[in-house]
Coordinates of C-alpha atoms in Angstrom, one line a residue:
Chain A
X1 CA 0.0 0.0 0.0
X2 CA 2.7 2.8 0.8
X3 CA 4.6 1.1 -1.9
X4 CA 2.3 2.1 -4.5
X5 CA 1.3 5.6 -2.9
X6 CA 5.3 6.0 -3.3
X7 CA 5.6 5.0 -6.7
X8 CA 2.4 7.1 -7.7
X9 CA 3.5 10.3 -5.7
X10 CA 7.4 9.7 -7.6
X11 CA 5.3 9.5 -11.2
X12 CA 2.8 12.4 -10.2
X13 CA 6.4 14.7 -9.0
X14 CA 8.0 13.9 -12.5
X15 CA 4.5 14.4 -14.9
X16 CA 4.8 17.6 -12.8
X17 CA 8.1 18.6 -13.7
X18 CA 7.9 17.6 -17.3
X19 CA 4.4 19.5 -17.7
X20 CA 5.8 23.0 -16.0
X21 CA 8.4 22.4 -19.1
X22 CA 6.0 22.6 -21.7
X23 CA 5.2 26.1 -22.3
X24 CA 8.7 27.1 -22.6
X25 CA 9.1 24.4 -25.5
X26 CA 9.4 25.7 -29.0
X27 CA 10.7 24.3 -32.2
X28 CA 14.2 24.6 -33.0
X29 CA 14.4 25.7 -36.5
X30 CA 17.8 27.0 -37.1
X31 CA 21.6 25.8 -35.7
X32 CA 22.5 26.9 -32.7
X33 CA 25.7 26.8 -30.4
X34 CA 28.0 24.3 -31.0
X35 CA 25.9 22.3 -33.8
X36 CA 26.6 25.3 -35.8
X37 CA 30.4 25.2 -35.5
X38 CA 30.4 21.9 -36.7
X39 CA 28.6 22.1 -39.7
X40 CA 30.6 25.5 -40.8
X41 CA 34.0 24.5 -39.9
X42 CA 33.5 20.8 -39.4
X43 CA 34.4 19.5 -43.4
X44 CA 37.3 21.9 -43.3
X45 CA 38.9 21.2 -40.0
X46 CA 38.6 17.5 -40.4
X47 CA 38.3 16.4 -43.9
X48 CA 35.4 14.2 -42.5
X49 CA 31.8 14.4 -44.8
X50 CA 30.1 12.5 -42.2
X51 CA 30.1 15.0 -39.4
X52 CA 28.7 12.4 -36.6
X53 CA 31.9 11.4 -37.1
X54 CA 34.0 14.4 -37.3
X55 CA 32.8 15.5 -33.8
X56 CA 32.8 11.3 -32.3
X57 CA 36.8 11.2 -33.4
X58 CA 37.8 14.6 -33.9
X59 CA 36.0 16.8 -31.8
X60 CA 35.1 15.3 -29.1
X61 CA 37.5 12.5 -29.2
X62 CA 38.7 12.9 -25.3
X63 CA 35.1 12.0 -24.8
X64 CA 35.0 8.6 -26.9
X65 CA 38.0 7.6 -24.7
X66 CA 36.3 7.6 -21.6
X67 CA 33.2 6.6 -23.1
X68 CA 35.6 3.5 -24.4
X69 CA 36.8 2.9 -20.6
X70 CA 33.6 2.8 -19.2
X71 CA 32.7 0.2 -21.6
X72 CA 35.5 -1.9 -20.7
X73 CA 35.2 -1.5 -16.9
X74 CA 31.1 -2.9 -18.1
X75 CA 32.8 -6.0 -20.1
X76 CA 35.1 -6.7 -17.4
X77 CA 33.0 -7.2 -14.6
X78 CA 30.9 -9.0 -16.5
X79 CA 33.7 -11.7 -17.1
X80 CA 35.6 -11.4 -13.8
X81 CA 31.7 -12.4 -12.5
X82 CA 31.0 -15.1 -14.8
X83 CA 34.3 -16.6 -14.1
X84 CA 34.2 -16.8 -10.5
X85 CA 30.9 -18.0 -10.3
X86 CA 30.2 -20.9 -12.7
X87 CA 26.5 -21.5 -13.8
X88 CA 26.4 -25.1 -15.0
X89 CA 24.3 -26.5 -17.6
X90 CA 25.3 -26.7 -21.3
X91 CA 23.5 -25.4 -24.4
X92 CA 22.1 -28.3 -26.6
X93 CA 23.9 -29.0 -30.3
X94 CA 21.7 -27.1 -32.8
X95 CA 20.0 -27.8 -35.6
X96 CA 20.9 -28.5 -38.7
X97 CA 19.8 -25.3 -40.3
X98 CA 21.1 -23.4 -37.8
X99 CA 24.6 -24.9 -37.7
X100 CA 24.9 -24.4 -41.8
X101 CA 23.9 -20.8 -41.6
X102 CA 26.6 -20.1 -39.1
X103 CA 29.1 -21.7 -41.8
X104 CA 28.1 -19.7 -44.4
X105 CA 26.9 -16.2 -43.3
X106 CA 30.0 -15.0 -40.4
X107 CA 31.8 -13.7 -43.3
X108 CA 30.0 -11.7 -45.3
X109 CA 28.5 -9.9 -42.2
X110 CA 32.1 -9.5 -41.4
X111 CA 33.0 -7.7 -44.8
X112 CA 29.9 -5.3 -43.9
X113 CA 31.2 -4.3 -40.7
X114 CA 34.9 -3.6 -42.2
X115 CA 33.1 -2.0 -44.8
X116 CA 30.9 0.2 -42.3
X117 CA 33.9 0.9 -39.8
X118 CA 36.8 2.0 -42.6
X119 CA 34.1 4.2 -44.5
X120 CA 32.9 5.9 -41.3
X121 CA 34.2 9.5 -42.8
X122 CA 32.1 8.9 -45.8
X123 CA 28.9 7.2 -45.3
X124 CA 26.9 5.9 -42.0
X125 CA 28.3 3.9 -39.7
X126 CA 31.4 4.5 -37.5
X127 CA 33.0 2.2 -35.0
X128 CA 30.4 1.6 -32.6
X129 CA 28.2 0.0 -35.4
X130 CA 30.8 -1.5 -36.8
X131 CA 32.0 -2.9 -33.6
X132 CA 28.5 -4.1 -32.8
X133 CA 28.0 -6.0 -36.1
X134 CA 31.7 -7.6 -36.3
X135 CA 30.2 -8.8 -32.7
X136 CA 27.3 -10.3 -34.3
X137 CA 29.4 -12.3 -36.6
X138 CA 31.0 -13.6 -33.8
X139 CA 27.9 -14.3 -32.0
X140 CA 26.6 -16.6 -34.8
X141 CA 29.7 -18.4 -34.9
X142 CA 28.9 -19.2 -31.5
X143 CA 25.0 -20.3 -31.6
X144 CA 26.1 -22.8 -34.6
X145 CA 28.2 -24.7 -31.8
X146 CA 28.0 -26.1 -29.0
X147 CA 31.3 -25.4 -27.2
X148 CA 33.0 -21.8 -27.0
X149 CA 34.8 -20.9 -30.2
X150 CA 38.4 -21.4 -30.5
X151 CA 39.3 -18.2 -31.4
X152 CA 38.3 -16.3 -28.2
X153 CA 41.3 -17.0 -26.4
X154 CA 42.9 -13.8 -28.7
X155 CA 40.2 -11.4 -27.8
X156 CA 42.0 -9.6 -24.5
X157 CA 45.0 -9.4 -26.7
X158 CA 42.9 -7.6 -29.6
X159 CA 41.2 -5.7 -27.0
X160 CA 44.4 -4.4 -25.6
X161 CA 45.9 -3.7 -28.9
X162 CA 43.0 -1.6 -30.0
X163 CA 42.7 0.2 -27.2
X164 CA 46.6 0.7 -27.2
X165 CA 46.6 1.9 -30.8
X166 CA 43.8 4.5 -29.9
X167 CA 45.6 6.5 -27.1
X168 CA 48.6 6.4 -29.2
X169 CA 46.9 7.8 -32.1
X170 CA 46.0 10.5 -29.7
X171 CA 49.4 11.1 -28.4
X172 CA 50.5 11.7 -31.9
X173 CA 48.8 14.5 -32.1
X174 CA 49.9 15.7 -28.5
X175 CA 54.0 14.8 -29.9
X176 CA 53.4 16.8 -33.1
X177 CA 51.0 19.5 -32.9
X178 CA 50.5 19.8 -29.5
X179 CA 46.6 19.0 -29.4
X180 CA 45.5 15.4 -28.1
X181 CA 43.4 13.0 -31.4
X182 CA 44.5 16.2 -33.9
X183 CA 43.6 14.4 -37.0
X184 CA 45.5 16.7 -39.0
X185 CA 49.3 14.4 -38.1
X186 CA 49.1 12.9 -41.8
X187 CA 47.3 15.5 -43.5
X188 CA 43.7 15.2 -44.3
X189 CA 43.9 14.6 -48.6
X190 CA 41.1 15.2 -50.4
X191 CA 37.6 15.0 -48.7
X192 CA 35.3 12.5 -49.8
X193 CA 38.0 9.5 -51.1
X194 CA 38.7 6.9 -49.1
X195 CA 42.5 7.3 -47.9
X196 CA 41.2 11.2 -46.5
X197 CA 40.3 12.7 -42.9
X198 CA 43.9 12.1 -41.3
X199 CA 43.4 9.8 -39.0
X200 CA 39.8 9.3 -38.2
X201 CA 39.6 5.6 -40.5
X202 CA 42.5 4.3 -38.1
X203 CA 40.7 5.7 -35.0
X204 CA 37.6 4.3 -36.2
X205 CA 39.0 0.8 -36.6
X206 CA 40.8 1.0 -33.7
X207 CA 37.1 2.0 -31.9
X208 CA 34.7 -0.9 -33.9
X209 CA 37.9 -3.9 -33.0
X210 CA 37.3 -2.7 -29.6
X211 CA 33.9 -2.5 -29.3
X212 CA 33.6 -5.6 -31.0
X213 CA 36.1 -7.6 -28.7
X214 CA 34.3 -6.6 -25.6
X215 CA 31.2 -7.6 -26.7
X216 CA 32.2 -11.4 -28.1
X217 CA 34.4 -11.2 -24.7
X218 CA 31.0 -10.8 -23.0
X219 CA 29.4 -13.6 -24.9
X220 CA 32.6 -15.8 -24.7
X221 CA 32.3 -15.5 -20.4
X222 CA 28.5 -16.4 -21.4
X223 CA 29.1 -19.9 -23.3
X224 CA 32.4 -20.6 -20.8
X225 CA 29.9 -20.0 -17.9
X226 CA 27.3 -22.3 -19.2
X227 CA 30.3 -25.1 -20.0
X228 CA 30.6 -26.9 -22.7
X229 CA 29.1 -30.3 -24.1
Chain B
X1 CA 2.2 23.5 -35.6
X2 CA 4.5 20.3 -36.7
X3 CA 2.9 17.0 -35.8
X4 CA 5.9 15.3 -37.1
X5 CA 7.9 16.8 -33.9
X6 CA 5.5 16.7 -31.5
X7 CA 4.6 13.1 -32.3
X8 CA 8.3 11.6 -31.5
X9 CA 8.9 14.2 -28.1
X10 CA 5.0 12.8 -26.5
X11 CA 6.6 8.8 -28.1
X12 CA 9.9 9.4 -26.1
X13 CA 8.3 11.0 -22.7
X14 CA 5.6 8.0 -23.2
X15 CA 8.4 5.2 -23.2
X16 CA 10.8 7.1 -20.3
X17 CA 7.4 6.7 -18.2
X18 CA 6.1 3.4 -19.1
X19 CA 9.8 2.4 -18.2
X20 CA 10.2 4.1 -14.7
X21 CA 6.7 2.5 -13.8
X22 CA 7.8 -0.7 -15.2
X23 CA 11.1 -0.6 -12.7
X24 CA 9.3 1.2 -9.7
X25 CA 6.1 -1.7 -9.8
X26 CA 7.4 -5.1 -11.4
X27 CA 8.2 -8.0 -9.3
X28 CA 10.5 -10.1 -11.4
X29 CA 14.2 -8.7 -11.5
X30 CA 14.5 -9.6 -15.5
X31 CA 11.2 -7.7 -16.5
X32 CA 12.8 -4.5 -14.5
X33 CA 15.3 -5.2 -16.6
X34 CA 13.3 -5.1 -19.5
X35 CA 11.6 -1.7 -18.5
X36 CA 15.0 -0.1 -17.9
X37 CA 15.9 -1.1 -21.5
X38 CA 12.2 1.0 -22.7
X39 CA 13.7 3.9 -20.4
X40 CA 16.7 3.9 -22.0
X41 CA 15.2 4.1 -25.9
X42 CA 12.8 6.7 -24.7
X43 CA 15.7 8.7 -23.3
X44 CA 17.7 8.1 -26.7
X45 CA 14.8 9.2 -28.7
X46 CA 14.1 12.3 -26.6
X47 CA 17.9 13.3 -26.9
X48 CA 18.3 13.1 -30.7
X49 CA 14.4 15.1 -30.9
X50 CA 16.3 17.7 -29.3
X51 CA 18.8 18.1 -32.5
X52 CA 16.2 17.4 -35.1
X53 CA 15.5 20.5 -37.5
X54 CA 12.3 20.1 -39.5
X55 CA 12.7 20.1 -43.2
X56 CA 17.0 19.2 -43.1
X57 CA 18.6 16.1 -43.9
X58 CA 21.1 13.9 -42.6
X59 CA 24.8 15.7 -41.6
X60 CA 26.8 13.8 -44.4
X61 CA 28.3 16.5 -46.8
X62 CA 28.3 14.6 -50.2
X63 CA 27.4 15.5 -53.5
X64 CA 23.5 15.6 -52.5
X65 CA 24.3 18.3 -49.5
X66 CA 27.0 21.2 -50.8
X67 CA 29.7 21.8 -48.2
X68 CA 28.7 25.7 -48.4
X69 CA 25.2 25.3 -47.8
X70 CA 26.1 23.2 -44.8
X71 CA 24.9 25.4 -42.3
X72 CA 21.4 26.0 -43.5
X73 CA 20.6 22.0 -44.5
X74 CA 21.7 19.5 -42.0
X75 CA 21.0 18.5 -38.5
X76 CA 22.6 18.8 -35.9
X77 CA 25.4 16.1 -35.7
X78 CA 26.1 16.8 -31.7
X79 CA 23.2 15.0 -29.6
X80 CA 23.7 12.1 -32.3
X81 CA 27.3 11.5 -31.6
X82 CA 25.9 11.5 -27.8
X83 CA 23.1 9.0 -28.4
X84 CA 26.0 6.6 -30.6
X85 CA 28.1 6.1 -27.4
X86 CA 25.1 6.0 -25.4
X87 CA 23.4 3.4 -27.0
X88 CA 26.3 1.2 -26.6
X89 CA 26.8 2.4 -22.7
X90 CA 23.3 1.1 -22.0
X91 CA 23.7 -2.5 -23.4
X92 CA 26.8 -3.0 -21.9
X93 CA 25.2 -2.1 -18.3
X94 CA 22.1 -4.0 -19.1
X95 CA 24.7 -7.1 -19.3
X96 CA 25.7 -6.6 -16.3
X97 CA 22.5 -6.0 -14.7
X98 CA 21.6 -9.2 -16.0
X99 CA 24.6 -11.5 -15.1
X100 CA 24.0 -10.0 -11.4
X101 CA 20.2 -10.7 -11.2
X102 CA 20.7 -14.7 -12.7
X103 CA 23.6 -14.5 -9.4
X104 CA 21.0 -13.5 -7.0
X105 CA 18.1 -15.3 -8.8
X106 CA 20.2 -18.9 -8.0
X107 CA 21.6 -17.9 -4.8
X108 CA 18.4 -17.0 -3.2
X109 CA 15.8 -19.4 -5.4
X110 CA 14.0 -16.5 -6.7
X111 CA 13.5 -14.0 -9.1
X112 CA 11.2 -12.2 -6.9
X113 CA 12.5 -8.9 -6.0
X114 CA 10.6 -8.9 -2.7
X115 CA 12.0 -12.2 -1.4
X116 CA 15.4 -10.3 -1.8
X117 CA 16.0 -9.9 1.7
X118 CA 19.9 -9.1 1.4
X119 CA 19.2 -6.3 -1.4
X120 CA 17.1 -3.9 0.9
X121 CA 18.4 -1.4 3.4
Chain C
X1 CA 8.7 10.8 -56.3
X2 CA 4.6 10.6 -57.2
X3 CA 2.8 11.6 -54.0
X4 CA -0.3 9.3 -54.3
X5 CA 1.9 6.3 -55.0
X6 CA 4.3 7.5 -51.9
X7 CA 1.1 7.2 -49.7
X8 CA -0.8 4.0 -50.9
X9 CA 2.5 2.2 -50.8
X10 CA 3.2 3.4 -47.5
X11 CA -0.1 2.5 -46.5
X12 CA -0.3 -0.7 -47.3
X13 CA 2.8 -1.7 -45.8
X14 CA 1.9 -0.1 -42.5
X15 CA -1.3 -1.8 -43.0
X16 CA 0.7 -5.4 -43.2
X17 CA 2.7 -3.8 -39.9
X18 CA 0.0 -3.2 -37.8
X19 CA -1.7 -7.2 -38.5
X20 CA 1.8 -8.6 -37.7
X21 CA 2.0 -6.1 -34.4
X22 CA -2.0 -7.5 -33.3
X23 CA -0.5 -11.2 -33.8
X24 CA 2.3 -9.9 -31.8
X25 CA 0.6 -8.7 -29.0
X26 CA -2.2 -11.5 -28.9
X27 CA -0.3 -14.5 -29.8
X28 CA -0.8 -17.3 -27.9
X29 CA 2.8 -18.8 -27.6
X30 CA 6.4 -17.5 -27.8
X31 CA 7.3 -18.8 -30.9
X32 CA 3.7 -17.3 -32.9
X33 CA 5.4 -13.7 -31.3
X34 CA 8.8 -14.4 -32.9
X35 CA 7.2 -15.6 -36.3
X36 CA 5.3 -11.9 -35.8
X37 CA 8.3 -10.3 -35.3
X38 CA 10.1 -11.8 -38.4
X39 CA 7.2 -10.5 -40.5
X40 CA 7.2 -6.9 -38.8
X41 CA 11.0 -6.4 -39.8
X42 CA 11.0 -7.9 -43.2
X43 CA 8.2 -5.5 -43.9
X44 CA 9.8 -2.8 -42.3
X45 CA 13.2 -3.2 -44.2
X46 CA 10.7 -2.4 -47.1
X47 CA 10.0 1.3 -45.5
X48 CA 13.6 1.9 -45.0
X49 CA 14.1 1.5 -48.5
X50 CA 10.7 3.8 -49.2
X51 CA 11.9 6.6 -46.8
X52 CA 15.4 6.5 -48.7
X53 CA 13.9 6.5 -52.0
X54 CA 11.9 9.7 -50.7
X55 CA 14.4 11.5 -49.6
X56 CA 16.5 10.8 -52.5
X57 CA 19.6 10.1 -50.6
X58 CA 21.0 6.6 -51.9
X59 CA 23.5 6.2 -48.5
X60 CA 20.1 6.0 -46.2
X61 CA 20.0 2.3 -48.0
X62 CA 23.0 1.2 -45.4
X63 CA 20.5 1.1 -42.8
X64 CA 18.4 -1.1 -44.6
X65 CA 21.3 -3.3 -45.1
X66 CA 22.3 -3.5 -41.6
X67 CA 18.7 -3.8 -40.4
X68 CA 17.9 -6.9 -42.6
X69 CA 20.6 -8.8 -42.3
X70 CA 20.7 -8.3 -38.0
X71 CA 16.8 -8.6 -38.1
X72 CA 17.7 -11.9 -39.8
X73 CA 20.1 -12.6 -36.9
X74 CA 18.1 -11.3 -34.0
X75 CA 15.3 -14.5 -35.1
X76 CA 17.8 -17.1 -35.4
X77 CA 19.0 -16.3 -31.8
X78 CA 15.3 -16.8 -30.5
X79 CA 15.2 -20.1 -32.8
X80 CA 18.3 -21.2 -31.2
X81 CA 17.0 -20.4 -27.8
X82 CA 13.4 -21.9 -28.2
X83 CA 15.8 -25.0 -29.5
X84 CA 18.1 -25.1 -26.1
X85 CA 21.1 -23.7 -27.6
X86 CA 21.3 -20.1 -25.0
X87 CA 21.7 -22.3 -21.3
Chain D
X1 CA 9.9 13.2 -47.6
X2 CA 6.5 14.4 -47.8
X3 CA 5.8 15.8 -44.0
X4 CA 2.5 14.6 -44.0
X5 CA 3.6 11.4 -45.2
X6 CA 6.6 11.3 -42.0
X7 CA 3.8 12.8 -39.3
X8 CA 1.4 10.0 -40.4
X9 CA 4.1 7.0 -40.1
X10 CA 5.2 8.8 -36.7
X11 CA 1.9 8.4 -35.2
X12 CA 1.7 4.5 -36.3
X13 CA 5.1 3.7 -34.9
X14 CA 4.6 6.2 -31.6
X15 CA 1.4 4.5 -31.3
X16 CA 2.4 1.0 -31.6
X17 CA 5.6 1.3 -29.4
X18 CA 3.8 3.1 -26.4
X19 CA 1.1 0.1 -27.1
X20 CA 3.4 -2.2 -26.7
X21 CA 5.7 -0.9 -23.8
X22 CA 2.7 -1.2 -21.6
X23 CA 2.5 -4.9 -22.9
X24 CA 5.8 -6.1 -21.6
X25 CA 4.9 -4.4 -18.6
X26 CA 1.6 -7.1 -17.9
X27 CA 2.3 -10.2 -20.5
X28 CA 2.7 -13.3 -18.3
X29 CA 5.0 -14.8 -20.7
X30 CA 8.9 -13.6 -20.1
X31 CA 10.0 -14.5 -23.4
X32 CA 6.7 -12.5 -25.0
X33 CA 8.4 -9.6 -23.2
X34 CA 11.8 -9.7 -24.4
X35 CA 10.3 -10.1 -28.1
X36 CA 8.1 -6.9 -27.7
X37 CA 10.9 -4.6 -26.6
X38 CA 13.3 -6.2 -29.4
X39 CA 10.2 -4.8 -30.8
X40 CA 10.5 -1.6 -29.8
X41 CA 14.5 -1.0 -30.0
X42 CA 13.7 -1.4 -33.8
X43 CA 10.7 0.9 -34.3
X44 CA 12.5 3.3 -32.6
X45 CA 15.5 2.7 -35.3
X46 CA 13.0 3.4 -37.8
X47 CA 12.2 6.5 -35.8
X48 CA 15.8 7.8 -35.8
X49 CA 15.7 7.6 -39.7
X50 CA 12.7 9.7 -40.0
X51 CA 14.7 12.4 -37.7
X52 CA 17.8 11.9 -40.4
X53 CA 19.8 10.1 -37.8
X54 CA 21.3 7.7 -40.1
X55 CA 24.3 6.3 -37.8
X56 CA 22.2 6.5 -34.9
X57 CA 19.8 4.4 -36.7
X58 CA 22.2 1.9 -37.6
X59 CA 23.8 1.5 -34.0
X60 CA 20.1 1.0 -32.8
X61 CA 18.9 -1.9 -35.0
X62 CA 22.5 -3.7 -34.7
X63 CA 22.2 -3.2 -30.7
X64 CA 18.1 -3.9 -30.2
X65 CA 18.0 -6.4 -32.6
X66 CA 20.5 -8.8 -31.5
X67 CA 22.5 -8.2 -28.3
X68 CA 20.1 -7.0 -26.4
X69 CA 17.6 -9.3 -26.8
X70 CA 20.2 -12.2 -26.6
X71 CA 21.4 -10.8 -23.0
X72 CA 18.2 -10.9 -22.0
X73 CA 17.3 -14.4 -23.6
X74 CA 20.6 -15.6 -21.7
X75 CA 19.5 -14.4 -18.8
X76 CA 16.3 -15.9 -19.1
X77 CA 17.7 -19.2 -19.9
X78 CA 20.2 -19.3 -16.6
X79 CA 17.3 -18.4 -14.6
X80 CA 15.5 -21.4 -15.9
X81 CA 12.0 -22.4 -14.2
X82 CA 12.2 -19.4 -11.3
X83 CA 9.6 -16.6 -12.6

């Protein structure tokens, strides 16, 4: 009973506090702020045409960093937990349809996530969807066995190389032009091919391998926890 | 009056609602989980409404978009690159969420949040 | 991009949308809900394509990619689960 | 695209995710649940390409569509018989 008057009265103090915002609401219809400095200056100062990316890597590249370490600290506990405290019971073999996709589909799913992660400063994508598919690939490798796959005793190693290769892409910039992720270290080229934008294809690999090698990690602990048949 | 606009702000405050009464009333710790995962798409949406410009198209400058015209025809690229690493942020913690509740579901028999004697205070 | 065309194809395929989303809500067991949601994101990789062919930009077809083949991916991991294969 | 055209398809989709939200909120079924809000994580992708966020789009239907729903399936499956 006091349980749900609680809940009620914390919904009722939030619908309050979202309906005195209301009134003050209007439509944005122009640029404002920082939005607008990145679309003036953003194709210029990075050689990027996607700017989602320009302002992920470049701009606000600090930012990815830590937002890459608190992803890591997630991973991490997830596998230091699932290692010290078993949960038993294996996964059944699978079917037959089941097992033959996995054969046949991992690596063209991988080629789109390359494809997505190296073009991130030309069309959609980046490393965090990139990272998130090549992770999918991994995870159908996994549901068309039933033991852990061989190849995830490599993935701290890739997950420490990546993450190695992006702070020293950053320092780079710090050696040379005395500005932490500059892209500009190896010149930008000419926007729109696909060797252009400095660094941000190297710093988007180096995001979408680690991205991707936390989450197979993650589903690795998974299928170790369960053991295997 | 843009119904377009309107339409995805009321969706997103719907979902962030639906999703704190989900976690504030359910009983199993998975379906909290699953409400917390509604609260988190809601508070996506609403953060990428607040960039959207009606009429503008996506921030990519290729040949479709001139560089010079930038300013006056894109969106605004800054609450997406927020939502990209937040997206990602909230699937990692709802892993963990759920590798802890299984933990506590098999070490106390129950996936009852009110029979978790050891989680209250 | 003809406007009455834009609108009946549109409709029809949120039509198709909304009798998957009833099954979805009312079905009776769990795998009737993932057949429903099969349907719903086939048909919706169909309105991806639509809103890119709107809005004349040919890079909005990456999504559609992406959401195909991980829709695709998404219902064999429920398949494997209903067969035993996620303990 | 035709505004009309985008408000009308927003409504649907708005509709049909807050619809279903409440849904996984009273189903009995657990696995119903997790279904639904794979449900929603891609309607909401869908959203994020009507507001011309194309990467945000992407990241959305790779992340709704398959790791978060398999989490949650995993989870389900440790937890076995205890509802």
């Amino acid at each position: 009973m006091i349980r749900t008057l609680f809940v009620l009265l914390v919904l009722l103090v939030l619908a309050a506090a979202a309906t005195s915002v209301i009134p003050h609401l209007k439509m944005r219809t122009e640029l404002d702020g920082a939005g607008l400095e990145y679309a003036r200056r953003g194709l210029e100062d990075t050689g990027s045409i996607n700017l989602v990316t320009a302002v992920i890597v470049a701009y606000r590249g600090l930012d990815t960093l830590g937002e890459v370490v608190v992803l890591f600290s997630a991973a991490t506990s997830v596998m230091l937990i699932l290692s010290l405290f078993p949960l038993g019971r294996g996964p059944t073999d699978p079917s037959f349809i089941v097992a033959h996709t996995a054969r046949v589909l991992p690596a063209p799913i991988m080629l789109l996530a390359v494809y997505f992660t190296t073009h991130s400063h030309l069309s959609p994508g980046g490393g965090f969807p990139g990272g998130t598919i090549m992770a999918s690939a991994f995870l159908l490798v996994m549901l068309g066995s039933s033991s852990t796959p061989a190849g995830s005793k490599i993935l701290p190693a890739l997950e420490a190389l990546s993450g190695t290769t992006f702070g020293l892409l950053g320092l780079w910039g710090t050696m040379t032009l005395g500005q932490f992720l500059n892209n500009r270290v190896i010149g930008i080229g000419n926007p729109g091919y696909l060797v252009s934008a400095g660094i941000i294809p190297l710093v988007s690999l180096a995001i979408g391998v680690k991205v991707a090698s936390e989450f197979s990690g993650i589903f690795a602990a998974f299928r170790k926890s369960g053991g295997n048949r | 009056m843009n119904v377009f606009y309107w339409t995805v702000a009321g969706t997103a405050s719907g979902l962030i609602i639906v999703g704190l009464w989900g976690v504030l009333t359910r009983k199993n710790i998975l379906r909290i989980g699953l409400a917390f995962t509604i609260a988190d798409t809601g508070v996506n949406l609403l953060l990428v409404w607040s960039g959207y410009l009606p009429g503008r198209t996506t921030p990519i400058l290729n040949g479709d978009v001139p560089a010079a015209e930038a300013v006056s025809a894109v969106v605004d690229p800054l609450p997406q690159a927020l939502v990209l690493t937040s997206i990602v942020i909230g699937v990692a913690v709802a892993a963990l969420f759920v590798v802890v509740a299984v933990l506590a579901s098999r070490r106390l028999g129950t996936a009852d949040i009110r029979r978790m004697k050891e989680l209250k205070w | 991009m003809n406007n009455t065309l834009a609108f009946v194809s549109v409709g029809l395929m949120a039509g198709g949308i909304f009798l998957a989303f009833l099954r979805l809500l009312v079905g009776k067991t769990g795998p009737d809900r993932a057949v429903a949601l099969d349907t719903i994101t086939l048909i919706s990789t169909n309105l991806l394509v639509f809103i890119a062919l709107f809005e004349e930009r040919s890079m909005l077809m990456d999504v559609a990619i992406v959401y195909s083949v991980l829709s695709f991916l998404g219902v064999l991991a429920l398949a494997r689960y209903l067969d035993g294969g996620l303990r | 695209m035709n505004p009309s055209l985008a408000s009308a398809l927003a409504v649907f989709l708005g509709g049909m995710m807050l619809a279903a939200s409440v849904v996984v909120l009273f189903v009995r079924d657990l696995l119903s649940a997790i279904i639904i809000t794979g449900m929603i994580s891609l309607s909401a992708s869908v959203l994020f390409l009507l507001m011309d966020a194309t990467d945000v789009a992407i990241t959305e239907a790779s992340i709704g569509a398959v790791l978060a729903t398999l989490i949650f399936l995993w989870g389900k499956g440790k937890m076995g018989g205890r509802e």
